[in-house]
Short mmCIF file of C-alpha atoms and ligand atoms in Angstrom, two decimals:
data_model
loop_
_atom_site.label_atom_id
_atom_site.label_comp_id
_atom_site.label_asym_id
_atom_site.label_seq_id
_atom_site.Cartn_x
_atom_site.Cartn_y
_atom_site.Cartn_z
CA UNK W 299 -2.22 -18.61 42.99
CA UNK W 300 -4.79 -20.76 43.33
CA UNK W 301 -7.57 -21.04 40.90
CA UNK W 302 -10.72 -23.36 41.59
CA UNK W 303 -9.28 -24.65 44.44
CA UNK W 304 -6.12 -25.75 42.85
CA UNK W 305 -2.85 -24.55 42.73
CA UNK W 306 -2.16 -23.65 39.50
CA UNK W 307 1.52 -24.85 39.20
CA UNK W 308 -0.28 -27.91 39.51
CA UNK W 309 -1.53 -27.53 35.93
CA UNK W 310 1.91 -26.39 35.01
CA UNK W 311 3.53 -29.73 35.87
CA UNK W 312 2.66 -31.63 33.06
CA UNK W 313 5.24 -28.23 31.22
CA UNK W 314 7.78 -28.13 34.04
CA UNK W 315 8.63 -32.14 32.73
CA UNK W 316 8.79 -31.37 29.12
CA UNK W 317 12.26 -31.98 27.52
CA UNK W 318 14.35 -29.37 28.47
CA UNK W 319 14.61 -27.67 24.77
CA UNK W 320 10.90 -27.58 24.31
CA UNK W 321 10.36 -26.39 28.46
CA UNK W 322 10.21 -23.51 28.01
CA UNK W 323 7.74 -23.10 24.95
CA UNK W 324 5.89 -25.31 26.62
CA UNK W 325 5.49 -23.22 30.05
CA UNK W 326 4.02 -20.98 27.74
CA UNK W 327 1.13 -22.91 26.18
CA UNK W 328 0.06 -24.43 29.42
CA UNK W 329 -0.22 -20.78 31.07
CA UNK W 330 -2.44 -19.78 27.66
CA UNK W 331 -4.03 -22.66 28.32
CA UNK W 332 -4.14 -22.20 31.90
CA UNK W 333 -5.52 -18.78 31.36
CA UNK W 334 -8.04 -19.28 28.32
CA UNK W 335 -9.59 -21.89 30.28
CA UNK W 336 -10.34 -19.62 32.74
CA UNK W 337 -8.87 -21.92 35.50
CA UNK W 338 -6.76 -18.79 36.14
CA UNK W 339 -9.33 -16.09 36.09
CA UNK W 340 -8.80 -13.07 35.12
CA UNK W 341 -7.48 -10.85 38.34
CA UNK W 342 -5.40 -13.50 39.57
CA UNK W 343 -2.02 -13.30 41.18
CA UNK W 344 0.61 -14.45 40.17
CA UNK W 345 3.06 -15.66 42.11
CA UNK W 346 7.11 -13.95 42.01
CA UNK W 347 9.11 -15.67 39.15
CA UNK W 348 11.30 -17.01 42.17
CA UNK W 349 8.81 -18.87 43.78
CA UNK W 350 7.12 -20.73 40.82
CA UNK W 351 10.78 -21.53 39.15
CA UNK W 352 10.94 -23.26 42.61
CA UNK W 353 7.34 -24.87 42.82
CA UNK W 354 8.15 -26.27 39.25
CA UNK W 355 11.69 -27.00 39.46
CA UNK W 356 13.12 -25.37 36.15
CA UNK W 357 14.72 -22.08 36.61
CA UNK W 358 14.02 -18.70 36.48
CA UNK W 359 15.04 -17.26 33.67
CA UNK W 360 11.92 -19.95 31.76
CA UNK W 361 9.07 -18.43 33.94
CA UNK W 362 10.54 -14.61 33.38
CA UNK W 363 10.56 -15.28 29.24
CA UNK W 364 7.02 -17.05 30.07
CA UNK W 365 5.09 -13.92 32.27
CA UNK W 366 7.35 -11.81 30.18
CA UNK W 367 5.72 -13.22 26.39
CA UNK W 368 2.42 -13.75 27.79
CA UNK W 369 2.24 -9.91 28.39
CA UNK W 370 3.24 -8.82 25.14
CA UNK W 371 1.06 -10.95 23.83
CA UNK W 372 -2.15 -9.71 26.65
CA UNK W 373 -2.80 -12.79 28.26
CA UNK W 374 -1.53 -11.36 31.97
CA UNK W 375 -1.19 -7.50 32.99
CA UNK W 376 2.17 -6.79 34.41
CA UNK W 377 3.31 -3.80 37.23
CA UNK W 378 6.79 -2.58 38.08
CA UNK W 379 6.34 -2.90 41.80
CA UNK W 380 2.36 -4.75 41.73
CA UNK W 381 3.71 -8.26 40.30
CA UNK W 382 2.03 -9.96 37.36
CA UNK W 383 -1.16 -11.34 36.71
CA UNK W 384 -4.10 -12.67 34.74
CA UNK W 385 -5.43 -9.60 32.13
CA UNK W 386 -9.20 -9.78 30.64
CA UNK W 387 -8.27 -10.09 26.76
CA UNK W 388 -8.12 -13.47 26.20
CA UNK W 389 -11.79 -15.61 25.42
CA UNK W 390 -10.65 -18.09 24.27
CA UNK W 391 -13.49 -20.85 24.70
CA UNK W 392 -13.17 -23.40 22.03
CA UNK W 393 -15.68 -26.18 22.36
CA UNK W 394 -16.79 -26.24 18.90
CA UNK W 395 -20.58 -24.62 20.63
CA UNK W 396 -22.68 -22.62 18.34
CA UNK W 397 -22.67 -19.17 18.64
CA UNK W 398 -24.90 -16.33 17.72
CA UNK W 399 -23.32 -15.08 13.16
CA UNK W 400 -21.64 -12.43 14.43
CA UNK W 401 -22.10 -9.97 11.38
CA UNK W 402 -25.22 -8.13 11.32
CA UNK W 403 -26.37 -6.37 8.25
CA UNK W 404 -26.57 -2.59 7.24
CA UNK W 405 -24.70 0.66 5.79
CA UNK W 406 -21.47 0.87 7.04
CA UNK W 407 -20.73 5.29 8.21
CA UNK W 408 -16.61 6.54 7.48
CA UNK W 409 -14.79 7.42 4.48
CA UNK W 410 -14.51 4.92 2.28
CA UNK W 411 -12.23 4.20 -0.90
CA UNK W 412 -12.74 1.56 -4.01
CA UNK W 413 -9.76 0.11 -2.74
CA UNK W 414 -5.49 1.04 -1.82
CA UNK W 415 -3.03 2.52 -3.31
CA UNK W 416 -1.68 0.94 -6.46
CA UNK W 417 2.14 -0.27 -6.39
CA UNK W 418 2.22 -4.09 -6.17
CA UNK W 419 3.38 -5.09 -3.39
CA UNK W 420 4.42 -8.66 -4.19
CA UNK W 421 3.90 -9.13 -7.58
CA UNK W 422 6.09 -9.74 -10.46
CA UNK W 423 8.88 -6.62 -10.18
CA UNK W 424 8.47 -4.37 -13.32
CA UNK W 425 11.78 -2.53 -15.94
CA UNK W 426 13.95 -5.39 -14.27
CA UNK W 427 16.25 -4.40 -16.73
CA UNK W 428 17.57 -0.95 -15.40
CA UNK W 429 17.52 -2.41 -12.13
CA UNK W 430 21.15 -4.16 -10.20
CA UNK W 431 19.63 -3.90 -6.82
CA UNK W 432 16.22 -4.62 -5.76
CA UNK W 433 15.14 -3.06 -2.46
CA UNK W 434 10.75 -3.50 -3.16
CA UNK W 435 10.20 -5.30 -0.38
CA UNK W 436 7.85 -8.08 -0.50
CA UNK W 437 9.86 -11.69 -1.58
CA UNK W 438 11.85 -13.93 0.16
CA UNK W 439 15.15 -15.98 -1.02
CA UNK W 440 14.25 -17.56 -2.97
CA UNK W 441 17.56 -19.42 -3.79
CA UNK W 442 16.77 -20.66 0.05
CA UNK W 443 14.22 -23.25 -1.20
CA UNK W 444 14.68 -26.66 -0.05
CA UNK W 445 14.99 -28.32 -3.36
CA UNK W 446 16.17 -31.82 -1.41
CA UNK W 447 13.99 -31.96 1.48
CA UNK W 448 10.75 -31.29 -0.59
CA UNK W 449 11.84 -33.71 -3.13
CA UNK W 450 12.39 -36.07 -0.46
CA UNK W 451 9.07 -35.79 0.45
CA UNK W 452 7.63 -35.76 -2.72
CA UNK W 453 9.10 -39.10 -2.94
CA UNK W 454 8.06 -40.83 0.58
CA UNK W 455 4.42 -38.70 -0.52
CA UNK W 456 3.96 -40.39 -4.14
CA UNK W 457 5.08 -44.10 -2.58
CA UNK W 458 2.92 -43.92 0.50
CA UNK W 459 -0.12 -41.95 -0.85
CA UNK W 460 -3.28 -44.37 -1.61
CA UNK W 461 -5.00 -44.85 -5.39
CA UNK W 462 -8.46 -43.39 -3.19
CA UNK W 463 -6.97 -39.86 -2.62
CA UNK W 464 -6.27 -38.70 -5.05
CA UNK W 465 -10.28 -37.83 -4.75
CA UNK W 466 -11.62 -35.10 -4.56
CA UNK W 467 -10.39 -33.84 -1.16
CA UNK W 468 -12.40 -32.31 1.91
CA UNK W 469 -12.67 -28.26 0.94
CA UNK W 470 -10.94 -27.58 4.29
CA UNK W 471 -7.74 -29.90 2.90
CA UNK W 472 -5.87 -33.33 3.56
CA UNK W 473 -6.86 -33.85 7.38
CA UNK W 474 -3.21 -34.98 7.87
CA UNK W 475 -1.95 -32.29 6.73
CA UNK W 476 -4.67 -29.74 8.65
CA UNK W 477 -3.20 -31.96 11.52
CA UNK W 478 0.15 -31.27 10.75
CA UNK W 479 -0.56 -27.65 10.60
CA UNK W 480 -2.44 -27.05 13.90
CA UNK W 481 0.23 -29.09 15.72
CA UNK W 482 2.79 -26.69 13.93
CA UNK W 483 0.78 -23.16 14.65
CA UNK W 484 0.12 -23.95 18.30
CA UNK W 485 3.30 -24.47 19.10
CA UNK W 486 5.26 -22.07 16.83
CA UNK W 487 2.51 -19.06 17.03
CA UNK W 488 0.28 -19.84 20.04
CA UNK W 489 -2.78 -19.95 18.55
CA UNK W 490 -5.82 -22.19 19.34
CA UNK W 491 -5.53 -24.11 16.31
CA UNK W 492 -8.82 -27.26 15.75
CA UNK W 493 -7.62 -29.46 12.39
CA UNK W 494 -11.86 -29.51 12.33
CA UNK W 495 -11.38 -25.35 12.18
CA UNK W 496 -8.72 -24.98 9.57
CA UNK W 497 -8.80 -24.75 6.35
CA UNK W 498 -6.11 -24.84 3.44
CA UNK W 499 -6.76 -22.37 1.00
CA UNK W 500 -4.36 -20.11 -1.69
CA UNK W 501 -2.10 -18.15 0.89
CA UNK W 502 -3.01 -15.19 2.95
CA UNK W 503 -4.71 -13.69 -0.21
CA UNK W 504 -7.51 -16.25 -0.89
CA UNK W 505 -8.05 -16.59 3.22
CA UNK W 506 -9.05 -12.89 2.10
CA UNK W 507 -11.09 -12.97 -0.33
CA UNK W 508 -12.89 -16.15 0.72
CA UNK W 509 -13.74 -14.20 4.30
CA UNK W 510 -14.78 -11.55 2.04
CA UNK W 511 -17.29 -13.56 0.15
CA UNK W 512 -19.51 -14.81 3.39
CA UNK W 513 -19.46 -11.43 5.23
CA UNK W 514 -20.08 -9.50 1.65
CA UNK W 515 -23.15 -12.09 1.67
CA UNK W 516 -24.15 -10.89 5.31
CA UNK W 517 -23.97 -7.83 4.50
CA UNK W 518 -21.63 -5.74 5.31
CA UNK W 519 -20.08 -3.45 2.28
CA UNK W 520 -17.01 -2.42 3.73
CA UNK W 521 -13.86 -4.09 5.74
CA UNK W 522 -11.08 -1.51 7.96
CA UNK W 523 -7.16 -1.63 6.99
CA UNK W 524 -4.49 -0.62 8.27
CA UNK W 525 -3.11 3.29 6.94
CA UNK W 526 -0.62 2.67 6.33
CA UNK W 527 -0.95 -1.17 5.14
CA UNK W 528 -0.77 -3.92 2.97
CA UNK W 529 -2.89 -2.59 -0.40
CA UNK W 530 -2.78 -6.07 -1.20
CA UNK W 531 -5.86 -6.23 1.23
CA UNK W 532 -7.72 -3.64 -0.30
CA UNK W 533 -7.36 -5.18 -3.76
CA UNK W 534 -8.23 -8.39 -2.92
CA UNK W 535 -11.35 -7.20 -1.20
CA UNK W 536 -12.35 -5.03 -3.34
CA UNK W 537 -12.97 -8.70 -5.48
CA UNK W 538 -15.52 -9.60 -3.15
CA UNK W 539 -17.65 -6.10 -3.06
CA UNK W 540 -15.93 -4.94 0.42
CA UNK W 541 -14.92 -1.45 0.04
CA UNK W 542 -11.75 -0.19 2.26
CA UNK W 543 -12.04 2.41 4.92
CA UNK W 544 -8.53 3.04 6.19
CA UNK W 545 -8.34 3.20 9.96
CA UNK W 546 -5.22 5.22 11.35
CA UNK W 547 -2.39 3.64 13.55
CA UNK W 548 -0.05 4.86 16.02
CA UNK W 549 3.34 3.59 17.07
CA UNK W 550 1.55 0.83 18.94
CA UNK W 551 -1.42 -0.38 16.95
CA UNK W 552 -4.54 0.72 15.44
CA UNK W 553 -5.88 4.19 17.34
CA UNK W 554 -9.29 2.85 19.19
CA UNK W 555 -11.22 5.98 19.00
CA UNK W 556 -11.11 6.46 14.91
CA UNK W 557 -11.33 2.24 14.96
CA UNK W 558 -14.67 2.98 17.07
CA UNK W 559 -16.31 5.82 14.54
CA UNK W 560 -15.15 4.21 11.28
CA UNK W 561 -19.29 2.19 11.16
CA UNK W 562 -17.23 -0.98 10.50
CA UNK W 563 -17.99 -4.12 11.50
CA UNK W 564 -14.50 -5.80 10.26
CA UNK W 565 -10.90 -5.15 10.46
CA UNK W 566 -8.12 -6.75 8.73
CA UNK W 567 -4.72 -6.61 10.95
CA UNK W 568 -1.11 -7.20 11.23
CA UNK W 569 -0.64 -7.26 14.61
CA UNK W 570 2.62 -9.04 15.38
CA UNK W 571 4.78 -7.40 12.62
CA UNK W 572 2.39 -4.41 11.10
CA UNK W 573 3.13 -3.88 7.22
CA UNK W 574 4.53 -1.78 6.54
CA UNK W 575 5.46 0.09 9.36
CA UNK W 576 7.05 -3.24 11.38
CA UNK W 577 6.04 -2.54 14.64
CA UNK W 578 4.08 -4.94 17.29
CA UNK W 579 1.08 -4.25 18.07
CA UNK W 580 1.16 -3.06 22.39
CA UNK W 581 -0.48 -5.44 24.52
CA UNK W 582 -3.46 -2.91 25.28
CA UNK W 583 -4.96 -2.19 21.49
CA UNK W 584 -4.49 -5.97 20.78
CA UNK W 585 -6.70 -6.27 23.68
CA UNK W 586 -8.57 -3.36 23.09
CA UNK W 587 -9.50 -4.48 19.25
CA UNK W 588 -11.08 -7.93 20.92
CA UNK W 589 -13.32 -5.30 23.23
CA UNK W 590 -14.47 -3.58 19.85
CA UNK W 591 -14.84 -6.25 18.00
CA UNK W 592 -17.38 -8.44 21.18
CA UNK W 593 -19.12 -4.96 21.15
CA UNK W 594 -19.63 -4.34 17.45
CA UNK W 595 -20.24 -8.27 16.93
CA UNK W 596 -17.73 -8.74 14.19
CA UNK W 597 -14.45 -9.58 13.60
CA UNK W 598 -11.19 -9.64 12.47
CA UNK W 599 -8.80 -11.02 10.28
CA UNK W 600 -5.21 -11.23 11.43
CA UNK W 601 -2.37 -11.22 8.75
CA UNK W 602 0.39 -13.28 9.92
CA UNK W 603 2.41 -12.62 7.32
CA UNK W 604 6.00 -13.13 9.08
CA UNK W 605 5.49 -13.83 12.06
CA UNK W 606 7.87 -16.64 12.38
CA UNK W 607 10.17 -14.22 11.68
CA UNK W 608 11.91 -12.11 14.47
CA UNK W 609 15.91 -11.42 15.59
CA UNK W 610 15.14 -10.41 18.43
CA UNK W 611 13.31 -12.44 20.62
CA UNK W 612 10.77 -15.11 20.11
CA UNK W 613 8.02 -14.05 18.48
CA UNK W 614 5.15 -13.04 19.58
CA UNK W 615 2.31 -15.38 19.66
CA UNK W 616 -0.61 -14.57 17.55
CA UNK W 617 -3.49 -12.10 18.56
CA UNK W 618 -6.00 -15.56 17.51
CA UNK W 619 -5.00 -17.34 21.10
CA UNK W 620 -6.07 -14.07 22.47
CA UNK W 621 -10.08 -15.10 20.95
CA UNK W 622 -10.34 -17.68 17.88
CA UNK W 623 -14.25 -16.71 17.97
CA UNK W 624 -13.70 -13.57 16.46
CA UNK W 625 -10.12 -13.62 14.96
CA UNK W 626 -9.65 -15.54 11.72
CA UNK W 627 -6.12 -16.25 11.81
CA UNK W 628 -4.61 -16.57 8.27
CA UNK W 629 -0.58 -17.53 6.83
CA UNK W 630 1.02 -18.71 5.01
CA UNK W 631 4.43 -20.29 3.50
CA UNK W 632 4.92 -17.43 1.11
CA UNK W 633 7.34 -16.15 3.10
CA UNK W 634 8.87 -19.67 4.62
CA UNK W 635 9.00 -21.53 1.12
CA UNK W 636 8.08 -19.38 -1.72
CA UNK W 637 4.70 -17.15 -2.74
CA UNK W 638 4.74 -19.96 -6.06
CA UNK W 639 3.40 -22.75 -4.28
CA UNK W 640 0.03 -21.21 -3.64
CA UNK W 641 -0.44 -22.87 0.33
CA UNK W 642 -1.65 -21.06 3.66
CA UNK W 643 -3.35 -21.63 5.99
CA UNK W 644 -6.30 -19.90 7.82
CA UNK W 645 -8.68 -20.39 11.54
CA UNK W 646 -11.77 -20.02 11.41
CA UNK W 647 -14.84 -19.40 14.24
CA UNK W 648 -17.03 -21.21 14.83
CA UNK W 649 -18.76 -19.79 14.11
CA UNK W 650 -18.00 -18.78 10.06
CA UNK W 651 -16.45 -21.68 9.83
CA UNK W 652 -19.64 -23.55 7.49
CA UNK W 653 -19.79 -20.58 5.66
CA UNK W 654 -16.48 -20.04 4.74
CA UNK W 655 -15.76 -24.17 3.60
CA UNK W 656 -18.38 -23.71 1.45
CA UNK W 657 -17.00 -20.98 -0.20
CA UNK W 658 -14.04 -22.68 -0.66
CA UNK W 659 -15.63 -25.83 -2.35
CA UNK W 660 -16.78 -23.31 -4.86
CA UNK W 661 -14.58 -21.48 -5.66
CA UNK W 662 -12.16 -24.44 -6.48
CA UNK W 663 -13.32 -28.30 -4.87
CA UNK W 664 -10.49 -27.70 -2.15
CA UNK W 665 -6.47 -27.01 -3.23
CA UNK W 666 -4.24 -30.07 -5.09
CA UNK W 667 -3.84 -32.62 -2.54
CA UNK W 668 -0.40 -34.05 -3.44
CA UNK W 669 1.35 -29.90 -3.03
CA UNK W 670 -0.88 -30.89 0.75
CA UNK W 671 0.81 -33.79 1.67
CA UNK W 672 4.10 -33.11 0.73
CA UNK W 673 3.72 -30.38 3.32
CA UNK W 674 2.39 -31.99 5.08
CA UNK W 675 5.52 -34.95 5.15
CA UNK W 676 7.94 -31.86 4.85
CA UNK W 677 6.01 -30.73 8.57
CA UNK W 678 6.03 -33.74 10.28
CA UNK W 679 9.69 -34.65 9.25
CA UNK W 680 10.66 -31.29 11.21
CA UNK W 681 12.10 -30.26 7.87
CA UNK W 682 9.47 -26.71 8.14
CA UNK W 683 11.09 -25.94 11.29
CA UNK W 684 14.34 -26.43 9.92
CA UNK W 685 13.88 -24.15 6.83
CA UNK W 686 12.61 -21.52 9.83
CA UNK W 687 15.86 -21.85 11.09
CA UNK W 688 17.63 -21.92 8.68
CA UNK W 689 15.84 -18.24 6.40
CA UNK W 690 15.70 -16.88 10.38
CA UNK W 691 19.90 -16.83 10.08
CA UNK W 692 20.43 -15.89 7.05
CA UNK W 693 17.45 -12.62 7.39
CA UNK W 694 19.51 -11.08 10.45
CA UNK W 695 22.32 -10.93 8.77
CA UNK W 696 20.79 -9.14 5.78
CA UNK W 697 19.43 -6.94 8.25
CA UNK W 698 22.65 -6.51 9.87
CA UNK W 699 24.52 -5.86 7.35
CA UNK W 700 21.65 -3.18 5.19
CA UNK W 701 21.51 -1.71 8.82
CA UNK W 702 25.36 -1.45 8.78
CA UNK W 703 25.22 0.06 5.55
CA UNK W 704 23.02 3.33 6.13
CA UNK W 705 24.89 4.04 9.04
CA UNK W 706 27.83 4.01 6.44
CA UNK W 707 26.98 4.88 4.13
CA UNK W 708 23.47 7.85 5.08
CA UNK W 709 24.58 9.11 8.34
CA UNK W 710 21.43 10.26 10.22
CA UNK W 711 18.79 7.78 8.31
CA UNK W 712 16.84 6.49 11.26
CA UNK W 713 15.23 2.74 11.52
CA UNK W 714 12.11 1.86 13.15
CA UNK W 715 9.53 -1.09 13.55
CA UNK W 716 11.37 -4.25 15.63
CA UNK W 717 13.89 -6.77 14.45
CA UNK W 718 11.92 -9.32 12.27
CA UNK W 719 10.12 -10.09 9.02
CA UNK W 720 11.20 -9.42 5.81
CA UNK W 721 11.11 -5.29 5.31
CA UNK W 722 12.68 -1.84 7.92
CA UNK W 723 11.21 0.89 7.43
CA UNK W 724 14.07 4.22 7.07
CA UNK W 725 13.78 7.64 7.44
CA UNK W 726 16.48 9.23 5.23
CA UNK W 727 16.55 12.23 6.46
CA UNK W 728 16.33 15.46 3.83
CA UNK W 729 19.36 17.08 3.43
CA UNK W 730 20.08 14.28 0.72
CA UNK W 731 17.29 15.65 -1.29
CA UNK W 732 13.40 15.77 -1.06
CA UNK W 733 11.95 12.47 -1.22
CA UNK W 734 11.09 12.49 -5.29
CA UNK W 735 14.28 13.42 -6.68
CA UNK W 736 15.79 11.31 -3.88
CA UNK W 737 13.74 7.63 -5.84
CA UNK W 738 14.58 9.55 -9.12
CA UNK W 739 18.62 9.39 -8.59
CA UNK W 740 18.35 5.95 -6.98
CA UNK W 741 16.40 4.21 -9.76
CA UNK W 742 18.91 6.64 -12.18
CA UNK W 743 22.20 4.29 -10.17
CA UNK W 744 19.91 1.33 -11.35
CA UNK W 745 18.74 0.79 -7.06
CA UNK W 746 15.03 0.14 -6.74
CA UNK W 747 13.03 1.61 -3.84
CA UNK W 748 9.57 1.93 -2.95
CA UNK W 749 8.79 5.01 -0.64
CA UNK W 750 6.24 4.48 2.61
CA UNK W 751 3.99 6.88 1.05
CA UNK W 752 2.64 4.08 -1.48
CA UNK W 753 1.58 2.02 1.55
CA UNK W 754 -0.90 5.00 2.68
CA UNK W 755 -2.99 8.24 2.84
CA UNK W 756 0.18 9.59 5.79
CA UNK W 757 2.56 12.46 3.66
CA UNK W 758 4.75 14.40 6.74
CA UNK W 759 5.41 16.19 4.40
CA UNK W 760 9.03 17.57 7.02
CA UNK W 761 11.01 16.62 3.59
CA UNK W 762 12.77 13.76 4.61
CA UNK W 763 12.42 10.02 2.44
CA UNK W 764 10.74 7.32 3.89
CA UNK W 765 11.47 3.82 2.37
CA UNK W 766 9.88 0.60 2.54
CA UNK W 767 13.05 -1.78 2.62
CA UNK W 768 12.72 -5.30 1.66
CA UNK W 769 16.28 -7.18 2.38
CA UNK W 770 15.32 -10.46 2.35
CA UNK W 771 15.56 -11.47 -0.87
CA UNK W 772 19.65 -9.71 -1.79
CA UNK W 773 22.72 -11.13 -0.13
CA UNK W 774 24.91 -8.88 2.72
CA UNK W 775 27.06 -8.16 0.05
CA UNK W 776 23.96 -6.86 -1.87
CA UNK W 777 22.42 -4.81 0.40
CA UNK W 778 25.74 -2.76 1.46
CA UNK W 779 25.90 -2.18 -2.41
CA UNK W 780 22.45 -1.15 -3.07
CA UNK W 781 22.46 1.44 -0.28
CA UNK W 782 26.24 2.96 -1.29
CA UNK W 783 25.06 3.03 -4.89
CA UNK W 784 21.64 5.09 -3.39
CA UNK W 785 24.61 7.68 -1.46
CA UNK W 786 26.58 7.85 -4.70
CA UNK W 787 24.24 8.88 -6.39
CA UNK W 788 22.65 11.21 -4.09
CA UNK W 789 25.83 12.52 -2.56
CA UNK W 790 25.69 10.92 0.49
CA UNK W 791 28.63 9.28 2.56
C1 PLP D 1035 1.27 -8.08 4.35
C2 PLP D 1035 0.41 -9.21 3.74
N1 PLP D 1035 -0.25 -9.81 3.68
C3 PLP D 1035 -0.63 -10.64 2.66
C4 PLP D 1035 0.24 -11.20 1.17
C5 PLP D 1035 -0.01 -12.30 0.43
O1 PLP D 1035 0.09 -13.12 0.57
P1 PLP D 1035 0.33 -14.50 0.20
O2 PLP D 1035 0.94 -15.31 -0.51
O3 PLP D 1035 0.46 -15.25 1.71
O4 PLP D 1035 -1.55 -14.64 -0.57
C6 PLP D 1035 1.24 -10.32 0.89
C7 PLP D 1035 1.76 -10.35 -0.35
O5 PLP D 1035 3.02 -10.05 -0.70
C8 PLP D 1035 1.42 -9.50 1.79
O6 PLP D 1035 2.29 -8.14 1.68
#
């Protein structure tokens, strides 16, 4: 494998020399960078895992893992028999150069609706009194909030922050927080994170409205949303004057033809762990979406709402890493720490940056300084990584408890989606009752459930009950009790 006359493994040598604990991730990041920068050009054949491992002096497992990870993310392609080579999806040049403005004027076609379906995803849970077990998705376990580590960070910040730091902040956010987040996101999510392009904001919600206002001001009047998808997206964009166009998904991601025919020039997607279906987008669909965005001179909002939680393997890196000039990446601490903090971030393409920052400035003059400084301290101390590991352990256990309880009490139920995040999709066979009766009986038994039908337009009509079950906020015993109550109410096992 040669590129620009230099053996590719030379590019990877610093990563191969990283401390053992970080070596695998360092190797993946070095490979991503080499592909993005074009030093490994599209079509370049990679050496066999055995040969590269020998050249770098690392274990073959690390190289295999790196190839698999980057193939899943769309940087590499592989074929049994013909090996692994550099794919054409990445367009990562990130030089700070200004590019042509992205979105053109004009009406869009396609079927539009004012907003998504009506039920909330993350709002306060209504009718709490009779609810014994609440399986509605959207909330992490708030009792896992790291009060003591947060308070340590808070004290450290109050002790060291100079007076001038309490003035109006840079509307993009505190420099120290943008630095800390850029490092963390590069390492954990495989994004291209320049602190200069990072805007601290009040969650994915504000990232969406900031982008919505900017796109609306540029003349767009609609944005595509996944069907099924988060109802929150429709509501947020409606508040900026953008209509929502439903775009159908299949088991790989957004279907390319309806997307191409929709007439929209912007979409919001959840490729790492699609909400709510739970699929992870395939590498082909990731690449196809970026091809589409380039072809229509449009933008993709990547909502990475729970991308950190994956229980069977390392999380697939974010789409933004493949084309930081077309993808606006948004994330927050809402699933990892607490939604009430209202702290999030967005990575913005150069062409949109000025407009997004100006919107942020006129909206609220920036996020609260102390909260930002505390989060920066918390990330820099390694406490954020520790929190994610702790949640990951708890949530995996709860997911396992849910799957076991469904198998025991509602046999025949199929659970779909990758082992990730804070919820699963369960398809309960029709023999437990038609959906309306099933939900009514569960509610009478004190179990709050949310049907998949509330998240999209599809109504399969096969009599099965499709549910979006949130489990992260419930202990394993509460999960088991909830499923047992439902089974008893609907005449299951
Ligand atoms: C898919 C999805 N995206 C975004 C949000 C909003 O997140 P944030 O609290 O970061 O604003 C939610 C809220 O539950 C959600 O479910």
